[in-house]
Coordinates of C-alpha atoms in Angstrom, one line a residue:
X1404 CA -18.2 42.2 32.1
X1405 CA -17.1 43.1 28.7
X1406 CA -13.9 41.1 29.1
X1407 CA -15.5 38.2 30.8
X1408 CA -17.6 38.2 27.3
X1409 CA -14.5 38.3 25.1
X1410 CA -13.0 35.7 27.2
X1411 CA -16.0 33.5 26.9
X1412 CA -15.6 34.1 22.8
X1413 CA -12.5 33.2 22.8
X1414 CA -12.4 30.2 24.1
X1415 CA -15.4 29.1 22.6
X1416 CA -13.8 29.9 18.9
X1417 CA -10.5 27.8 20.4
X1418 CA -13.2 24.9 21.3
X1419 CA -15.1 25.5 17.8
X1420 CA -11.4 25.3 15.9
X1421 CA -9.8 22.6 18.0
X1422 CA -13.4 20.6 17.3
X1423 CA -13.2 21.3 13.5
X1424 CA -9.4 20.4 13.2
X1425 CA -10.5 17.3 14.8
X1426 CA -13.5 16.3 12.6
X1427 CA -11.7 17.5 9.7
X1428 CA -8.4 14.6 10.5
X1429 CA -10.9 12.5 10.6
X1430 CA -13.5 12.9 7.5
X1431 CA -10.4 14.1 5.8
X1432 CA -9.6 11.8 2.0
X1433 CA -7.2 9.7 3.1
X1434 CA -6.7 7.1 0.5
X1435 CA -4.5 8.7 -2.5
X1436 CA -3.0 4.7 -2.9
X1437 CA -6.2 1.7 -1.7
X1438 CA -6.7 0.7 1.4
X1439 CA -6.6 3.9 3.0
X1440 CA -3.0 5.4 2.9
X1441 CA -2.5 8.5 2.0
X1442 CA 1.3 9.3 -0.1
X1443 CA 0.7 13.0 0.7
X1444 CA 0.1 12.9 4.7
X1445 CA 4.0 11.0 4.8
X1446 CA 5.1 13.6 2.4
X1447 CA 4.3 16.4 4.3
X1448 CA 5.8 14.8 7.6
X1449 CA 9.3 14.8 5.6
X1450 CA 11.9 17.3 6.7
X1451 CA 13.5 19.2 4.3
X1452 CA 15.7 17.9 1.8
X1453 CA 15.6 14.3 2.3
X1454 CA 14.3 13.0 -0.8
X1455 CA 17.4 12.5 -3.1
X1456 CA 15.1 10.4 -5.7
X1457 CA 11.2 11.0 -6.2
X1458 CA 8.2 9.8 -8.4
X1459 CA 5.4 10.6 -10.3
X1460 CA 2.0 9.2 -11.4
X1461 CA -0.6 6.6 -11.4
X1462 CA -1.1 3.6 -9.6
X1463 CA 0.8 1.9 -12.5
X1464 CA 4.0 3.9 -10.5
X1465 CA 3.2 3.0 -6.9
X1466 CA 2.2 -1.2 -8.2
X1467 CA 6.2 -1.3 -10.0
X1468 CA 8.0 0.6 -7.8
X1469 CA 8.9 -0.5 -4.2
X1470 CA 11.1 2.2 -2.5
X1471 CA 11.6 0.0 0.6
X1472 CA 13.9 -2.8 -2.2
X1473 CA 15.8 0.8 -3.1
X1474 CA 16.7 1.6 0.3
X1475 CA 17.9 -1.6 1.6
X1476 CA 19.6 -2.4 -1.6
X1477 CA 20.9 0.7 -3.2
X1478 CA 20.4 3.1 -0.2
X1479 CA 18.5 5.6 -2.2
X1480 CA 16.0 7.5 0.1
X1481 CA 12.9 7.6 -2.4
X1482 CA 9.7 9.2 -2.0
X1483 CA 6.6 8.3 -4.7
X1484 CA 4.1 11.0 -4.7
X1485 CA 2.5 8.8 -7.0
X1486 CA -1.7 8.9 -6.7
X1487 CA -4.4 6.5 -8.4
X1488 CA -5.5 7.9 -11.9
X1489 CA -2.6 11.1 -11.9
X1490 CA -2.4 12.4 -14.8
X1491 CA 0.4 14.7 -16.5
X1492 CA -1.3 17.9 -15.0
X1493 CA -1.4 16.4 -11.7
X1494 CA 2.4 15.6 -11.9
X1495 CA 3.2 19.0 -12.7
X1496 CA 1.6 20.2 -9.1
X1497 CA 2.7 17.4 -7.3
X1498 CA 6.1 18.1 -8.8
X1499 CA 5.7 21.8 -7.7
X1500 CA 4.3 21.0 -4.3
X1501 CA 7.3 18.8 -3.8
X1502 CA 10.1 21.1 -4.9
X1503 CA 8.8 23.9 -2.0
X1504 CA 10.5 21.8 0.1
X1505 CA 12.9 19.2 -1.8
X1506 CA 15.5 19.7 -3.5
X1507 CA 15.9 15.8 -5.2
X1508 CA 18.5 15.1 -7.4
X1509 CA 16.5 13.3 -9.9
X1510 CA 12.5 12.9 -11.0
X1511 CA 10.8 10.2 -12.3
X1512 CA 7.4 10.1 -13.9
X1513 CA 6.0 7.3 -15.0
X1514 CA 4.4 7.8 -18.3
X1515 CA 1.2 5.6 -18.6
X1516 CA -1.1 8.6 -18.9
X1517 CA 0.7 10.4 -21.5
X1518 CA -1.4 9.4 -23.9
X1519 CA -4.7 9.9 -21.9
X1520 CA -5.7 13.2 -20.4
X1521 CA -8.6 14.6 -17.3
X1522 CA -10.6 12.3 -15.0
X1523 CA -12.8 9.3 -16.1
X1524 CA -13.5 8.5 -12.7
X1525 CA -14.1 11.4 -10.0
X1526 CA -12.6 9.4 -7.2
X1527 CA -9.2 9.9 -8.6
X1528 CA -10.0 13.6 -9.1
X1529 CA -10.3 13.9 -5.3
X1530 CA -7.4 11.4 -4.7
X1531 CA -5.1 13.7 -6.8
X1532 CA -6.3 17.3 -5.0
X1533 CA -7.7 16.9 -1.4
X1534 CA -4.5 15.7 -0.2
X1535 CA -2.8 19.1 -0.7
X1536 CA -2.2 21.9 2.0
X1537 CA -3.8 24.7 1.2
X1538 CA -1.9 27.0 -0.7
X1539 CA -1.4 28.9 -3.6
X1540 CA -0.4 25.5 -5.8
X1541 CA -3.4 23.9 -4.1
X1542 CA -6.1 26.7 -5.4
X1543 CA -4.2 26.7 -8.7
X1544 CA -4.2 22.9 -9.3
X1545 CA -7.8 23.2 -8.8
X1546 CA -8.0 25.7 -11.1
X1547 CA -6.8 23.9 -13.6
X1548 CA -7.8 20.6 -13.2
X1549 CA -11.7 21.1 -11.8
X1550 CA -14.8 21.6 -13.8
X1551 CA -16.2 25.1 -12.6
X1552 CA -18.7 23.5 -11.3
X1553 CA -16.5 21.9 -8.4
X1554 CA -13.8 23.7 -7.9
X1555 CA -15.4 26.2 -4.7
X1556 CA -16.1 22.6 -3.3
X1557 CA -12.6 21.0 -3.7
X1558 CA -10.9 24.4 -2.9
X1559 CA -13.4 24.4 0.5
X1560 CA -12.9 20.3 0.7
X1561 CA -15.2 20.3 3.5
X1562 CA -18.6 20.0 1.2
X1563 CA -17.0 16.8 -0.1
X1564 CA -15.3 14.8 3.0
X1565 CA -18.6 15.4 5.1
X1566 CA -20.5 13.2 2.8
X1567 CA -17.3 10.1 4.2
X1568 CA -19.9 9.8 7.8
X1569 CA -21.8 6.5 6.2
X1570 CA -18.0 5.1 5.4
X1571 CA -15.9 5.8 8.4
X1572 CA -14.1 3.2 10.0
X1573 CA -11.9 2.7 12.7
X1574 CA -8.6 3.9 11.0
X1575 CA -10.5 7.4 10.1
X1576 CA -9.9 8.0 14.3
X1577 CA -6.6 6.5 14.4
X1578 CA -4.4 5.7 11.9
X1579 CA -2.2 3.0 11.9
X1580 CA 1.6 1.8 11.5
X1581 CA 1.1 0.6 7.7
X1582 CA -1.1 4.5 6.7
X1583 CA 2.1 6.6 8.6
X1584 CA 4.8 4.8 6.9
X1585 CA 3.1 4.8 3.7
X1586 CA 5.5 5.6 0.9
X1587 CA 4.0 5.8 -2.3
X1588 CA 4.4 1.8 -2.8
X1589 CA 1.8 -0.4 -2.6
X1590 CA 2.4 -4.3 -1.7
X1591 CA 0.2 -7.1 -4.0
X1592 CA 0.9 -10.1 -3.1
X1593 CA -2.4 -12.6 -3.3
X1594 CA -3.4 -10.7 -7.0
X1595 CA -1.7 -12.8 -9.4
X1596 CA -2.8 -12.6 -13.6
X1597 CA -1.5 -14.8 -16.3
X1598 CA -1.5 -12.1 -19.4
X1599 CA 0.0 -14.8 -21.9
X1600 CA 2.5 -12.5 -23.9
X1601 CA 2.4 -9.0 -24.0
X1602 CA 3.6 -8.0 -27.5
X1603 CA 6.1 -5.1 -28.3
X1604 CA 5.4 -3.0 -31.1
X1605 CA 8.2 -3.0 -33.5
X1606 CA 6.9 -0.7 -36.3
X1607 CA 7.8 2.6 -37.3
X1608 CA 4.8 4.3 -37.0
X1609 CA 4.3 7.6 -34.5
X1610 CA 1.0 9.1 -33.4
X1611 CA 0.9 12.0 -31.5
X1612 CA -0.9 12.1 -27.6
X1613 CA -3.6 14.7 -27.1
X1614 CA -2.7 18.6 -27.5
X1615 CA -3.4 19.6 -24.0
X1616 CA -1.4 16.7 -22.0
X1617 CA 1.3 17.5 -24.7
X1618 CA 1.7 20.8 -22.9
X1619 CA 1.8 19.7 -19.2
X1620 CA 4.8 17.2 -20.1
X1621 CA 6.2 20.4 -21.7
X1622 CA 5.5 22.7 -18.5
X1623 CA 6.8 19.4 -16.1
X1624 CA 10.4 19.5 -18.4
X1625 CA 10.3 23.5 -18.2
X1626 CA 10.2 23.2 -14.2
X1627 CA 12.5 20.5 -13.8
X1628 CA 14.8 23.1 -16.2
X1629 CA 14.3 25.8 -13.9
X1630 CA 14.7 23.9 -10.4
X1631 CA 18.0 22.6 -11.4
X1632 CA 16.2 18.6 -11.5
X1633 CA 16.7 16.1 -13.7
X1634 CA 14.0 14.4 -15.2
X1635 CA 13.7 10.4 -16.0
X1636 CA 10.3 9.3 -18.0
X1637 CA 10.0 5.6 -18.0
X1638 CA 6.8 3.7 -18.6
X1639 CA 5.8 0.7 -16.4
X1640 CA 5.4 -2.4 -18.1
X1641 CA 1.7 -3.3 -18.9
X1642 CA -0.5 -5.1 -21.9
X1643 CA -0.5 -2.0 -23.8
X1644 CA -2.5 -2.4 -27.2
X1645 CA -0.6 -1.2 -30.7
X1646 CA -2.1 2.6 -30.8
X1647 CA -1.0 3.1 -27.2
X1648 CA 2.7 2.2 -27.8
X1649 CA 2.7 4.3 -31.4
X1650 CA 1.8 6.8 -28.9
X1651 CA 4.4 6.2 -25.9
X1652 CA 7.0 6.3 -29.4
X1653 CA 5.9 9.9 -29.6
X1654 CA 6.6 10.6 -26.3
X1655 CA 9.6 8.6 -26.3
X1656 CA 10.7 10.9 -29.2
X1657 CA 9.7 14.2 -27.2
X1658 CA 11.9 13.3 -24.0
X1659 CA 15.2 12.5 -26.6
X1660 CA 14.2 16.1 -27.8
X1661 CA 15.3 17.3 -24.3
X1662 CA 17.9 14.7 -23.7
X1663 CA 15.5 13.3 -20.9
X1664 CA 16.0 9.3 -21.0
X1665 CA 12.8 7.6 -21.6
X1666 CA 12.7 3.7 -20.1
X1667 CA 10.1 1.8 -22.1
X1668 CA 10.0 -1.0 -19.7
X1669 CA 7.5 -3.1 -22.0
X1670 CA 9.9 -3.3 -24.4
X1671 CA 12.3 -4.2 -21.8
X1672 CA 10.5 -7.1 -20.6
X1673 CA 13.2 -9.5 -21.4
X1674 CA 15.8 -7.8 -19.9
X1675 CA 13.5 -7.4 -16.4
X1676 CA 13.2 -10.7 -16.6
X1677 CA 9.3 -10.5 -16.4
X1678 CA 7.2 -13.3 -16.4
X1679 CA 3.9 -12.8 -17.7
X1680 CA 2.3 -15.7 -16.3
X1681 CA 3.1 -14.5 -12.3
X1682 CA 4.4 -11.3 -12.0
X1683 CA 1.2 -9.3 -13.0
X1684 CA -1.8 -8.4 -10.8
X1685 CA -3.8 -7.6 -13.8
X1686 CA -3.6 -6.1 -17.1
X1687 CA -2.5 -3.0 -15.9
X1688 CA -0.6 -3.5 -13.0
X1689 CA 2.7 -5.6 -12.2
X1690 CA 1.6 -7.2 -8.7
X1691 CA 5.0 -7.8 -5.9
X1692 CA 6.5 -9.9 -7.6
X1693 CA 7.3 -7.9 -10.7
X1694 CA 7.5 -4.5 -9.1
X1695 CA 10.6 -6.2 -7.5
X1696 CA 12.3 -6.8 -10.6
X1697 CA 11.2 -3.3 -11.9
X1698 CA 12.8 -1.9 -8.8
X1699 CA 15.8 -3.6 -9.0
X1700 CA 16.4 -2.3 -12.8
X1701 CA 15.6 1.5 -11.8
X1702 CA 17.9 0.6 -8.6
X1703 CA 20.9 0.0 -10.6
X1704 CA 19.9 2.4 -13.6
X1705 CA 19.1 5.3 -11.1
X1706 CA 22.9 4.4 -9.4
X1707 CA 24.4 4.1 -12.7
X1708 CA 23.6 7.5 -14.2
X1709 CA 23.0 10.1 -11.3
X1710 CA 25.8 9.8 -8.7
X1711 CA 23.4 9.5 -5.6
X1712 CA 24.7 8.8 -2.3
X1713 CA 24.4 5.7 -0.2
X1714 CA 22.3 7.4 2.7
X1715 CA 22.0 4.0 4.7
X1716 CA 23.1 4.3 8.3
X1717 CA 22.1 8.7 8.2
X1718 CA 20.3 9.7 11.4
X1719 CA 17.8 11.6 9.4
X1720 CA 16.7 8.9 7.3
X1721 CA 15.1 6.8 10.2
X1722 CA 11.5 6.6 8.5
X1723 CA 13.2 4.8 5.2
X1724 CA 14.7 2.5 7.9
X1725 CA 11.3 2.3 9.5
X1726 CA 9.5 1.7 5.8
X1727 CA 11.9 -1.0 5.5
X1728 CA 11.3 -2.9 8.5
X1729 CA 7.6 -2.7 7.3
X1730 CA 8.2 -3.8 4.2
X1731 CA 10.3 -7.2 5.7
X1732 CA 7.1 -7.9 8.1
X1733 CA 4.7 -8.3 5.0
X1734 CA 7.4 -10.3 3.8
X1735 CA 7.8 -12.9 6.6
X1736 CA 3.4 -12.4 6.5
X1737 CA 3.7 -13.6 2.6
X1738 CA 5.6 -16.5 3.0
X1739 CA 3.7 -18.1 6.0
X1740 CA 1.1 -17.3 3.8
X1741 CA 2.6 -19.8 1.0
X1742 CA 3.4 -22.4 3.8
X1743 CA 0.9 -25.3 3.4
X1744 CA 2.2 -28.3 5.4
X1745 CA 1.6 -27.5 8.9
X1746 CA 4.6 -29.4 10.5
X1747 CA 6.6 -26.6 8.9
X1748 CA 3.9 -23.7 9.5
X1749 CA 3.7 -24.9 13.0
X1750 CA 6.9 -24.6 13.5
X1751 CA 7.2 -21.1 11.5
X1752 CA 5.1 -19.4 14.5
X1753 CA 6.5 -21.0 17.2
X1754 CA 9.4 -18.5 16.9
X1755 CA 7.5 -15.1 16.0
X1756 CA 7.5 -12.2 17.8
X1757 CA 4.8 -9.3 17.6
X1758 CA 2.1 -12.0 16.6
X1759 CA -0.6 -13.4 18.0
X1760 CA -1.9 -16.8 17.1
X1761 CA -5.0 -18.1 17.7
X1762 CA -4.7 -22.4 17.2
X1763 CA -8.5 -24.3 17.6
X1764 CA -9.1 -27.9 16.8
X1765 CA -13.0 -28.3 15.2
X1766 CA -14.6 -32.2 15.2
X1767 CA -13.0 -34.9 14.2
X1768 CA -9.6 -33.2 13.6
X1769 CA -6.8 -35.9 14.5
X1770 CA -5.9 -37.4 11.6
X1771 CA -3.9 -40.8 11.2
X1772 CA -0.3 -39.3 11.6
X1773 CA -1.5 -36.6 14.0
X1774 CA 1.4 -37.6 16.7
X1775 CA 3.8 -36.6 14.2
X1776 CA 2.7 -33.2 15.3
X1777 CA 3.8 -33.9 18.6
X1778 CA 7.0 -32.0 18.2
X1779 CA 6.4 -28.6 16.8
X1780 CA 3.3 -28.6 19.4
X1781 CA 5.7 -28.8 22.3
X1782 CA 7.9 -26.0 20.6
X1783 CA 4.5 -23.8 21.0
X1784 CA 3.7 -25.0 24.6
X1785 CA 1.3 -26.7 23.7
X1786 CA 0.7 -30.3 25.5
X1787 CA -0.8 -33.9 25.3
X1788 CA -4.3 -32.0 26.1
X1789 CA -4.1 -31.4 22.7
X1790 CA -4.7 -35.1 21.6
X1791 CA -7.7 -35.4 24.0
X1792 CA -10.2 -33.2 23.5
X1793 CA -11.8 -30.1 20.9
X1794 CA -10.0 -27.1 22.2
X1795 CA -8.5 -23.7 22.0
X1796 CA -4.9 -21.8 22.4
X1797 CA -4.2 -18.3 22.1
X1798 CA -0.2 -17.9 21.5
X1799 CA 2.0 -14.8 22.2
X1800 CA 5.8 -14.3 21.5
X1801 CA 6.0 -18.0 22.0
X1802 CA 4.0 -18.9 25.0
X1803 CA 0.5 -19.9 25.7
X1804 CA -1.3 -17.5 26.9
X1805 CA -4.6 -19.2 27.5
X1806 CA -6.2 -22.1 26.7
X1807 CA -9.2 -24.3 27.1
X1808 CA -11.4 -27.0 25.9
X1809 CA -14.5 -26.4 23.9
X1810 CA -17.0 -26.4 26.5
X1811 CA -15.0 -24.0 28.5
X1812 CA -13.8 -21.9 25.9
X1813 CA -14.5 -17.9 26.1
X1814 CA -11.5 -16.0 25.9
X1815 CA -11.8 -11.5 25.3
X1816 CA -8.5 -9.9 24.2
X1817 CA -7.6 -6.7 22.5
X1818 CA -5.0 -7.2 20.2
X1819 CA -3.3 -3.7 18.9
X1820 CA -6.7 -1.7 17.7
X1821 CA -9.0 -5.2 17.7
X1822 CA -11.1 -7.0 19.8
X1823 CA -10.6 -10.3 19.9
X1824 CA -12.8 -13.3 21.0
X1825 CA -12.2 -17.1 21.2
X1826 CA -15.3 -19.2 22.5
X1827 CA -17.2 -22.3 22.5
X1828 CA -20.8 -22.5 21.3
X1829 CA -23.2 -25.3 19.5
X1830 CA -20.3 -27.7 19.8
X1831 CA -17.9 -25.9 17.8
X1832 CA -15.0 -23.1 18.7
X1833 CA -15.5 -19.5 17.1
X1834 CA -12.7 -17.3 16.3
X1835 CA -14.2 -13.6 15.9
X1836 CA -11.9 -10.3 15.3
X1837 CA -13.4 -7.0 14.8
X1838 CA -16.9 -8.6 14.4
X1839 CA -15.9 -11.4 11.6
X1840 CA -15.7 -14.6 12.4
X1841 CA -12.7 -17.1 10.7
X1842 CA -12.4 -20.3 9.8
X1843 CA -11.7 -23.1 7.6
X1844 CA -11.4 -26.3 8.4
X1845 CA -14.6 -28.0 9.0
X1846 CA -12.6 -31.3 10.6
X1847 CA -9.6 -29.9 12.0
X1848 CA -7.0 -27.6 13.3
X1849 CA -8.3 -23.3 11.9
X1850 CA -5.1 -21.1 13.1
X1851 CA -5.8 -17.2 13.2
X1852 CA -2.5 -15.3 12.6
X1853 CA -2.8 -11.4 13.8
X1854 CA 0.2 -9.2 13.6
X1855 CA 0.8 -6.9 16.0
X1856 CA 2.7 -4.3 14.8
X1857 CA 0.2 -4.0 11.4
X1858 CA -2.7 -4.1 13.6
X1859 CA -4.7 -6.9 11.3
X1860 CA -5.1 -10.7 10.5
X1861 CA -2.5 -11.7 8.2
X1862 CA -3.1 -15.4 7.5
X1863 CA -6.0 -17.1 8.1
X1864 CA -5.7 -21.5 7.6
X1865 CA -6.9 -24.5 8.1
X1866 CA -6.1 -28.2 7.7
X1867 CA -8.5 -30.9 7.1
X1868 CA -8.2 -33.7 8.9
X1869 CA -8.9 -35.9 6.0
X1870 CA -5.8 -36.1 4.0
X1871 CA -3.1 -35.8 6.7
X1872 CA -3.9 -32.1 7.2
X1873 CA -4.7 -30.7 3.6
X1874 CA -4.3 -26.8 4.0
X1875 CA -6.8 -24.7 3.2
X1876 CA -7.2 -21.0 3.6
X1877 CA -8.5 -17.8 2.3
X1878 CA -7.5 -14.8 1.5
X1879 CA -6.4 -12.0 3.4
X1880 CA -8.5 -10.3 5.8
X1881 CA -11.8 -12.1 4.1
X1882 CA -14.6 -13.5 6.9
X1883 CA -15.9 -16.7 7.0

């Protein structure tokens, strides 16, 4: 009797802790970069010893510094443990964390809050501490970084992530392609900012950065010393106001002190080759566009000045291969994405793979050179039904796979994680995915483009009618 009772306990506690390990996965904090990736979950699926060059800080490091352009360009296997709003003392214990089980040959940290120090806004507090395993760094970070007040809360975790129920979504229970190959980088193409000029101060004036952050760049420098690291500040280029670069001076001064180089990369706009009007997402933040020109200066500066190897082609270094591939599919997504005449975007998806398109014609939608379409519709598969009559086509890896005219029209498909519907209803064709419904063109051809392999709707255009198929379109992921 008495061991059928202990049996019974145990597996209820193996039940009890399976149930909370699940639960936990899924009200865990998972967004350390936007849109719900999460820099430390990738980091801890690393084996040992792969990362030869990592980086540290705040979103102003993960918006200038795309590790998939250093891998396919310079072969440098690079890993940015870079969170929104980190601060110097939340470099120093990602730094730590990271050195328990890397051994890289140089680290980077990207010096926008050197002049700032603590939490302004309490989501970044969480980003920057929730994401750790728990350990001894863990309970110390939060020791250091908390208000009293919270600390038994973040060290627990659990008092904070139960309050994510209301804002669960679907990639809580199963994360997808673009969350496990996250890599510290995040891609910004649609955000663009004209900023006008952004002036360099020139004077030779120094004021000093609080006392406190002062000491964590001094306890980051003494750790790099004692781990055998080398250390390379460099400060992304933003609109930075004349007391904030009499600052970055002091801390530019500082690193020479320890014969750490110090890239001030707003005074190095020119020779990035920035442009101000299209290369910014913000005031802040360099969008794609200028994180590739940023990338390509700490490619060949990193290659230049620390003897890494080329570790292109290395069985263990799959994931960076992986990353890239990623990184060339938002690519391809971008520039159909910039393709307005729909001869050439027509014929664009006629040759993808891993996509599904979803092509409907709305009212009066041929327009006067509409047979000049005739071509690039064949290509698709799709025929002379197209001329002669409202109707709907659902496209895969080059084929049709159904299709249908308006009063017929009512089409279910799951598409990776979504559901998918195509149908006809108060004389007009509906495209709905996940519950949103698309669309454009009021008098004309809408086209639905969902890729497969990031699990999402990546372009979403029309083309009036009026005008010889004027394109229209909105931007990413938005509903009608």
């Amino acid at each position: 009797m008495k061991l059928r009772k202990a049996a019974k306990a145990v597996l209820f506690c193996a039940i009890a802790g399976l149930l909370y390990l699940y639960l936990y996965r899924v009200l865990s904090w998972k967004d350390t970069g936007g849109d719900y990736k999460s820099v430390m979950d990738t980091f801890y699926s690393l084996e040992d010893n792969v990362v030869d060059v990592a980086f540290l800080g705040s979103s102003h490091c993960y918006c200038s510094v795309n590790t998939a352009v250093l891998w396919e360009r310079y072969g440098i296997a690079a890993c940015s443990l870079s969170i929104s709003g980190q601060d110097m003392a939340s470099s120093y214990y990602c730094m730590k964390e990271l050195l328990k089980t890397q051994k890289p040959r140089v680290v980077c940290v990207e010096m926008y809050y050197s002049n700032l120090e603590g939490y302004q806004v309490k989501g970044n507090l969480y980003r920057n501490l929730l994401g750790y395993r728990l350990s001894g760094t863990f309970a110390e970070a939060v020791d250091s970084i908390a208000e009293d007040e919270e600390k038994k809360d973040i060290l627990l975790k659990w008092p904070i992530i139960h309050t994510r129920y209301a804002e669960l979504t679907e990639r809580d229970f199963r994360p997808d392609s673009e969350m496990r190959l996250y890599m510290g980088w995040e891609a910004l193409f649609s955000e663009v900012e004209d900023l006008g000029e952004i002036p360099v101060y020139e004077g030779g004036e120094v004021l000093g950065i609080p006392e406190e952050t002062e000491q964590w760049l001094e306890k980051i420098i003494s750790l790099a010393d004692e781990s055998g690291v080398e250390l390379c500040f460099f400060l992304a280029p933003f609109r930075a106001d004349e007391r904030a670069q009499m600052q970055y001076r002091y801390v530019e001064e500082l690193a020479a002190r320890h014969d750490i180089p110090f890239l001030d990369m707003i005074a190095l706009q020119k020779e990035l080759g920035l442009d101000t009007a299209w290369d910014f997402s913000d005031g802040g933040h360099t969008n794609s566009y200028g994180a590739g020109k940023v990338t390509e200066y700490l490619g060949e500066y990193l290659t230049g000045h620390y003897g890494l190897e080329d570790r292109r082609g290395e069985a263990r270094y799959a994931l960076w291969d992986e990353n890239l591939s990623l990184w060339k599919r938002q690519l391809k997504n971008q520039e159909l994405r910039e393709t307005e005449d729909i001869r050439l975007y027509l014929e664009k998806i006629s040759r993808l793979e891993g996509y599904t398109a979803i092509l409907v014609t709305r009212g009066e939608y041929l327009a006067g050179d509409a047979e000049s379409l005739a071509e690039a519709l064949m290509n698709m598969g799709i025929g002379e039904a197209f001329f002669q009559r409202q109707g709907a086509w659902v496209l895969r890896d080059g084929g049709v796979v159904y299709e249908a005219a308006l009063e017929d029209c009512f089409y279910h498909m799951e598409l990776g994680g979504s559901d998918a519907v195509v149908h006809g209803n108060d004389e007009r064709l509906h495209i709905i995915v996940d519950r949103q419904e698309y669309g454009q063109a009021e008098q004309g051809i809408d086209i639905v483009l969902y890729d497969e392999l990031l699990e999402k709707v990546v372009d979403v255009v029309g083309f009036q009618a009026a005008g010889d198929y004027t394109c229209v379109r909105q931007t990413e992921g938005n509903a009608k």
